[in-house]
Amino acid sequence: MDIDVAEREHLTVAELEARLAGAFARSHSAERVRSAVVAAHHRFDGRPIRDYVPIFVEREAERSFRCRLGEQT
């Protein structure tokens, strides 16, 4: 069964959200992680090339958490 690009992107972003929620569980609530991921994902709305969007979303969300913790990125 093939899944389309949008569905694959959605599944990948959900997986990275879960991964980030686990990685930052001590410092950020799951709701905060979800909010950061959704905000980062929306930055790429309307962009024609979608293949790398989940990678960019993860990097941006993770960077925002590390900045809040005062870590270097």
Short mmCIF file of C-alpha atoms in Angstrom, two decimals:
data_model
loop_
_atom_site.label_atom_id
_atom_site.label_comp_id
_atom_site.label_asym_id
_atom_site.label_seq_id
_atom_site.Cartn_x
_atom_site.Cartn_y
_atom_site.Cartn_z
CA MET A 1 0.00 0.00 0.00
CA ASP A 2 1.46 3.34 -1.08
CA ILE A 3 0.99 6.43 1.00
CA ASP A 4 1.10 9.86 -0.53
CA VAL A 5 3.71 12.50 0.18
CA ALA A 6 1.50 14.49 2.56
CA GLU A 7 0.62 11.42 4.62
CA ARG A 8 4.26 10.33 4.78
CA GLU A 9 5.24 13.83 5.93
CA HIS A 10 2.51 13.82 8.57
CA LEU A 11 3.67 10.43 9.92
CA THR A 12 7.31 11.51 9.96
CA VAL A 13 6.52 14.73 11.81
CA ALA A 14 4.45 12.78 14.37
CA GLU A 15 7.40 10.44 14.92
CA LEU A 16 9.84 13.30 15.39
CA GLU A 17 7.41 14.96 17.81
CA ALA A 18 7.40 11.81 19.93
CA ARG A 19 11.20 11.60 19.76
CA LEU A 20 11.60 15.25 20.83
CA ALA A 21 9.03 14.83 23.62
CA GLY A 22 11.15 12.00 25.01
CA ALA A 23 14.43 13.84 24.57
CA PHE A 24 13.18 17.01 26.27
CA ALA A 25 10.76 15.47 28.78
CA ARG A 26 12.69 16.83 31.76
CA SER A 27 12.60 20.42 30.54
CA HIS A 28 9.49 20.78 28.36
CA SER A 29 5.98 19.40 28.54
CA ALA A 30 4.62 17.28 25.71
CA GLU A 31 2.25 20.14 24.90
CA ARG A 32 5.18 22.57 24.59
CA VAL A 33 6.96 20.14 22.27
CA ARG A 34 3.83 19.76 20.16
CA SER A 35 3.42 23.52 19.95
CA ALA A 36 7.03 23.99 18.82
CA VAL A 37 6.74 21.24 16.21
CA VAL A 38 3.46 22.60 14.85
CA ALA A 39 4.89 26.14 14.65
CA ALA A 40 8.03 24.92 12.91
CA HIS A 41 6.00 22.79 10.51
CA HIS A 42 3.75 25.71 9.58
CA ARG A 43 6.79 27.74 8.54
CA PHE A 44 7.04 25.45 5.53
CA ASP A 45 3.40 25.69 4.44
CA GLY A 46 3.11 26.32 0.73
CA ARG A 47 6.67 25.28 -0.05
CA PRO A 48 6.72 23.06 -3.13
CA ILE A 49 9.52 20.66 -2.17
CA ARG A 50 8.45 18.62 0.87
CA ASP A 51 11.10 15.89 1.09
CA TYR A 52 13.23 17.59 3.74
CA VAL A 53 10.54 19.43 5.69
CA PRO A 54 10.52 16.95 8.63
CA ILE A 55 14.29 17.35 9.02
CA PHE A 56 14.01 21.13 9.06
CA VAL A 57 11.09 20.98 11.51
CA GLU A 58 13.06 18.78 13.90
CA ARG A 59 16.14 21.00 13.73
CA GLU A 60 14.15 24.18 14.31
CA ALA A 61 12.15 22.78 17.22
CA GLU A 62 15.23 21.27 18.83
CA ARG A 63 17.15 24.53 18.41
CA SER A 64 14.35 26.46 20.13
CA PHE A 65 14.47 24.11 23.11
CA ARG A 66 18.26 24.25 23.40
CA CYS A 67 18.22 28.05 23.19
CA ARG A 68 15.72 28.17 26.02
CA LEU A 69 18.01 25.95 28.06
CA GLY A 70 20.97 28.20 27.29
CA GLU A 71 22.86 25.58 25.29
CA GLN A 72 24.97 26.29 22.23
CA THR A 73 23.55 25.16 18.89
#
